[in-house]
mmCIF file of C-alpha atoms in Angstrom:
data_model
loop_
_atom_site.group_PDB
_atom_site.id
_atom_site.type_symbol
_atom_site.label_atom_id
_atom_site.label_comp_id
_atom_site.label_asym_id
_atom_site.label_seq_id
_atom_site.Cartn_x
_atom_site.Cartn_y
_atom_site.Cartn_z
ATOM 1 C CA MET G 1 145.772 139.163 88.908
ATOM 2 C CA ARG G 2 145.910 135.459 89.675
ATOM 3 C CA THR G 3 145.088 133.957 92.837
ATOM 4 C CA TRP G 4 147.157 133.595 95.656
ATOM 5 C CA PRO G 5 149.491 130.729 94.326
ATOM 6 C CA HIS G 6 151.532 129.643 97.433
ATOM 7 C CA ALA G 7 152.552 129.415 100.950
ATOM 8 C CA PRO G 8 155.737 131.253 102.170
ATOM 9 C CA PRO G 9 158.682 129.113 101.705
ATOM 10 C CA ARG G 10 158.190 128.728 97.984
ATOM 11 C CA CYS G 11 158.051 133.608 97.877
ATOM 12 C CA VAL G 12 161.721 133.294 100.307
ATOM 13 C CA THR G 13 163.351 130.390 98.076
ATOM 14 C CA ALA G 14 162.330 132.049 95.191
ATOM 15 C CA PRO G 15 165.157 133.176 92.743
ATOM 16 C CA ARG G 16 164.442 136.550 94.253
ATOM 17 C CA THR G 17 161.999 138.093 96.332
ATOM 18 C CA TYR G 18 161.891 141.480 97.107
ATOM 19 C CA CYS G 19 160.123 144.489 99.552
ATOM 20 C CA ILE G 20 160.399 147.851 97.215
ATOM 21 C CA THR G 21 159.633 151.360 98.264
ATOM 22 C CA ALA G 22 159.852 154.274 96.519
ATOM 23 C CA GLY G 23 159.204 157.639 97.431
ATOM 24 C CA THR G 24 158.401 161.385 95.257
ATOM 25 C CA TYR G 25 160.232 163.746 95.258
ATOM 26 C CA GLN G 26 160.694 165.885 98.164
ATOM 27 C CA LYS G 27 157.806 163.367 99.851
ATOM 28 C CA PHE G 28 155.286 165.786 98.051
ATOM 29 C CA PRO G 29 151.984 163.454 97.450
ATOM 30 C CA PHE G 30 152.214 164.328 93.511
ATOM 31 C CA PHE G 31 149.789 161.749 93.025
ATOM 32 C CA ARG G 32 147.343 163.059 95.149
ATOM 33 C CA GLY G 33 143.528 162.438 94.110
ATOM 34 C CA ASN G 34 141.495 159.641 92.659
ATOM 35 C CA GLU G 35 142.721 160.450 88.894
ATOM 36 C CA ARG G 36 146.238 160.654 89.933
ATOM 37 C CA ILE G 37 146.355 157.962 92.046
ATOM 38 C CA GLU G 38 145.196 155.238 89.679
ATOM 39 C CA ILE G 39 147.750 157.016 87.259
ATOM 40 C CA LEU G 40 150.509 155.289 89.433
ATOM 41 C CA HIS G 41 148.609 152.209 90.993
ATOM 42 C CA ASP G 42 147.802 150.797 86.659
ATOM 43 C CA THR G 43 151.312 151.954 85.799
ATOM 44 C CA LEU G 44 152.450 149.794 88.877
ATOM 45 C CA LEU G 45 150.512 147.043 88.116
ATOM 46 C CA GLU G 46 150.630 147.066 84.892
ATOM 47 C CA THR G 47 154.035 147.266 83.943
ATOM 48 C CA ALA G 48 155.336 144.467 87.112
ATOM 49 C CA GLU G 49 153.217 142.287 84.838
ATOM 50 C CA ASP G 50 155.071 143.613 81.458
ATOM 51 C CA PHE G 51 157.870 142.938 83.796
ATOM 52 C CA GLY G 52 157.745 139.460 84.826
ATOM 53 C CA TRP G 53 157.192 139.969 88.428
ATOM 54 C CA GLU G 54 155.126 138.202 90.246
ATOM 55 C CA LEU G 55 153.405 141.374 92.745
ATOM 56 C CA LEU G 56 152.111 139.041 96.117
ATOM 57 C CA ALA G 57 151.463 142.246 97.953
ATOM 58 C CA TRP G 58 151.122 145.883 97.264
ATOM 59 C CA ALA G 59 150.067 149.937 98.379
ATOM 60 C CA VAL G 60 150.584 152.847 96.576
ATOM 61 C CA PHE G 61 149.969 156.267 97.870
ATOM 62 C CA ALA G 62 150.160 159.838 96.996
ATOM 63 C CA ASN G 63 153.442 160.235 97.951
ATOM 64 C CA HIS G 64 155.282 157.123 97.519
ATOM 65 C CA TYR G 65 154.587 152.300 96.817
ATOM 66 C CA HIS G 66 155.761 149.421 98.859
ATOM 67 C CA LEU G 67 155.165 146.545 97.060
ATOM 68 C CA VAL G 68 156.637 142.545 97.732
ATOM 69 C CA GLY G 69 157.441 140.093 94.772
ATOM 70 C CA ILE G 70 158.944 137.676 93.191
ATOM 71 C CA SER G 71 161.178 139.590 90.240
ATOM 72 C CA PRO G 72 161.994 137.484 87.105
ATOM 73 C CA ASN G 73 165.079 136.170 86.998
ATOM 74 C CA VAL G 74 167.735 138.934 85.276
ATOM 75 C CA GLU G 75 170.018 141.824 86.347
ATOM 76 C CA SER G 76 168.965 144.482 88.641
ATOM 77 C CA PRO G 77 165.246 143.625 88.774
ATOM 78 C CA ALA G 78 164.052 145.992 91.045
ATOM 79 C CA ARG G 79 165.963 148.853 89.672
ATOM 80 C CA THR G 80 164.598 148.193 85.681
ATOM 81 C CA LEU G 81 160.772 147.631 88.092
ATOM 82 C CA CYS G 82 161.052 151.215 89.512
ATOM 83 C CA ALA G 83 162.903 152.947 85.966
ATOM 84 C CA LYS G 84 160.666 152.064 83.902
ATOM 85 C CA VAL G 85 157.213 152.821 86.900
ATOM 86 C CA HIS G 86 158.889 155.874 86.891
ATOM 87 C CA THR G 87 158.690 157.546 83.548
ATOM 88 C CA LEU G 88 155.693 156.097 82.738
ATOM 89 C CA SER G 89 153.783 157.612 86.260
ATOM 90 C CA ALA G 90 155.840 160.957 86.013
ATOM 91 C CA LYS G 91 155.538 160.691 81.954
ATOM 92 C CA ALA G 92 151.654 161.032 82.764
ATOM 93 C CA LEU G 93 151.288 162.776 85.322
ATOM 94 C CA ASN G 94 153.406 165.345 83.976
ATOM 95 C CA ARG G 95 151.362 165.481 80.873
ATOM 96 C CA LEU G 96 147.699 165.549 82.719
ATOM 97 C CA ASP G 97 149.097 168.612 85.004
ATOM 98 C CA GLY G 98 150.843 170.011 81.831
ATOM 99 C CA THR G 99 154.214 170.318 84.099
ATOM 100 C CA PRO G 100 156.691 168.647 81.172
ATOM 101 C CA GLY G 101 159.794 167.147 82.273
ATOM 102 C CA ARG G 102 159.203 168.105 86.485
ATOM 103 C CA LYS G 103 161.065 165.845 88.636
ATOM 104 C CA VAL G 104 158.037 163.258 90.203
ATOM 105 C CA TRP G 105 160.622 160.757 91.700
ATOM 106 C CA TYR G 106 162.812 160.799 94.312
ATOM 107 C CA ARG G 107 164.308 157.317 94.456
ATOM 108 C CA TYR G 108 163.881 153.640 95.408
ATOM 109 C CA TRP G 109 165.188 151.258 97.893
ATOM 110 C CA ASP G 110 165.054 146.365 97.794
ATOM 111 C CA THR G 111 165.718 144.811 100.090
ATOM 112 C CA ARG G 112 165.958 140.916 99.168
ATOM 113 C CA ILE G 113 163.925 138.829 101.560
ATOM 114 C CA THR G 114 165.585 135.631 102.645
ATOM 115 C CA TYR G 115 163.657 133.972 105.057
ATOM 116 C CA GLU G 116 160.566 133.471 106.409
ATOM 117 C CA LYS G 117 159.743 135.883 109.243
ATOM 118 C CA SER G 118 161.037 139.331 106.619
ATOM 119 C CA PHE G 119 159.099 137.872 104.191
ATOM 120 C CA VAL G 120 155.708 137.063 106.483
ATOM 121 C CA ALA G 121 156.673 140.870 108.075
ATOM 122 C CA ARG G 122 156.828 142.903 105.433
ATOM 123 C CA MET G 123 153.882 141.156 103.609
ATOM 124 C CA ALA G 124 151.736 142.196 106.467
ATOM 125 C CA TYR G 125 154.069 145.443 106.229
ATOM 126 C CA VAL G 126 152.994 146.456 102.644
ATOM 127 C CA HIS G 127 149.045 145.587 104.042
ATOM 128 C CA ASN G 128 148.249 147.026 106.741
ATOM 129 C CA ASN G 129 150.165 150.407 105.242
ATOM 130 C CA ALA G 130 147.387 152.563 104.630
ATOM 131 C CA VAL G 131 145.487 152.386 108.128
ATOM 132 C CA LYS G 132 148.978 153.457 109.080
ATOM 133 C CA HIS G 133 149.184 156.306 107.705
ATOM 134 C CA GLY G 134 145.245 156.654 108.969
ATOM 135 C CA LEU G 135 143.926 156.524 106.308
ATOM 136 C CA VAL G 136 141.314 153.632 106.907
ATOM 137 C CA GLU G 137 140.051 151.516 109.663
ATOM 138 C CA ARG G 138 140.606 148.237 108.000
ATOM 139 C CA PRO G 139 143.521 147.028 104.659
ATOM 140 C CA ASP G 140 140.583 145.983 102.826
ATOM 141 C CA GLN G 141 139.227 150.039 103.087
ATOM 142 C CA TYR G 142 142.414 150.820 100.931
ATOM 143 C CA PRO G 143 141.210 150.368 97.206
ATOM 144 C CA TRP G 144 145.382 150.734 95.857
ATOM 145 C CA CYS G 145 145.988 148.455 97.849
ATOM 146 C CA SER G 146 145.986 144.570 97.572
ATOM 147 C CA ALA G 147 144.978 143.469 101.153
ATOM 148 C CA ALA G 148 141.396 143.217 99.523
ATOM 149 C CA TRP G 149 142.311 140.855 96.773
ATOM 150 C CA PHE G 150 144.477 139.231 99.246
ATOM 151 C CA LEU G 151 141.881 138.596 102.176
ATOM 152 C CA ARG G 152 139.823 136.702 98.822
ATOM 153 C CA GLU G 153 142.192 134.989 97.441
ATOM 154 C CA GLY G 154 144.217 134.065 100.054
ATOM 155 C CA HIS G 155 145.074 130.534 102.041
ATOM 156 C CA GLY G 156 142.932 130.889 105.529
ATOM 157 C CA PRO G 157 145.753 129.899 107.974
ATOM 158 C CA PHE G 158 148.367 132.071 106.275
ATOM 159 C CA VAL G 159 146.530 135.354 105.419
ATOM 160 C CA GLU G 160 145.878 135.037 108.869
ATOM 161 C CA SER G 161 149.534 134.944 110.012
ATOM 162 C CA VAL G 162 150.270 137.095 107.692
ATOM 163 C CA LEU G 163 147.861 139.899 109.187
ATOM 164 C CA SER G 164 148.253 139.055 112.607
ATOM 165 C CA PHE G 165 152.089 139.375 112.118
ATOM 166 C CA LYS G 166 153.875 142.384 114.110
ATOM 167 C CA THR G 167 155.228 145.343 112.421
ATOM 168 C CA ASP G 168 156.784 147.653 114.618
ATOM 169 C CA ALA G 169 160.286 146.176 114.370
ATOM 170 C CA VAL G 170 159.816 145.612 110.658
ATOM 171 C CA ASN G 171 163.092 147.632 108.954
ATOM 172 C CA VAL G 172 160.876 148.964 105.849
ATOM 173 C CA ILE G 173 161.609 153.207 104.777
ATOM 174 C CA ASP G 174 158.213 154.757 105.180
ATOM 175 C CA ASP G 175 158.705 158.035 106.604
ATOM 176 C CA PHE G 176 156.018 160.028 104.093
#
């Protein structure tokens, strides 16, 4: 993964900056356990790179994931990315569990980010999501999230702004 390349204004003026959330079928934790969550995490990062996405924040859990990223300039970028991630991760998981054809994913929700406060709020929300769900005390302790990378590679003042941003009013689907 590349180092943090820019400050918020460039992200917001990029052709397509999105926040995406996807959830599993019936919110079931199909990806619980290190081996299974690693399948989803790696599939998400590899597919995003293959499809030309520039991921800025991500958090992957047993029954959902969130990401903030700049999409390539193509038709329906969120749909294309999520369809591939869901197909590949479901097939890998079902192969591992010996359950071919089992429905794993329910759907995804995407929001096009068009102004700076929304961008910073969603970055903070995604990086702090493991804390919100009670999985860790600090965001950088969760291994399937970009928070540790963001703290290590991000521009100091911007990192401080993002991590201190209040997210209680952010409208992201997250009832998992």
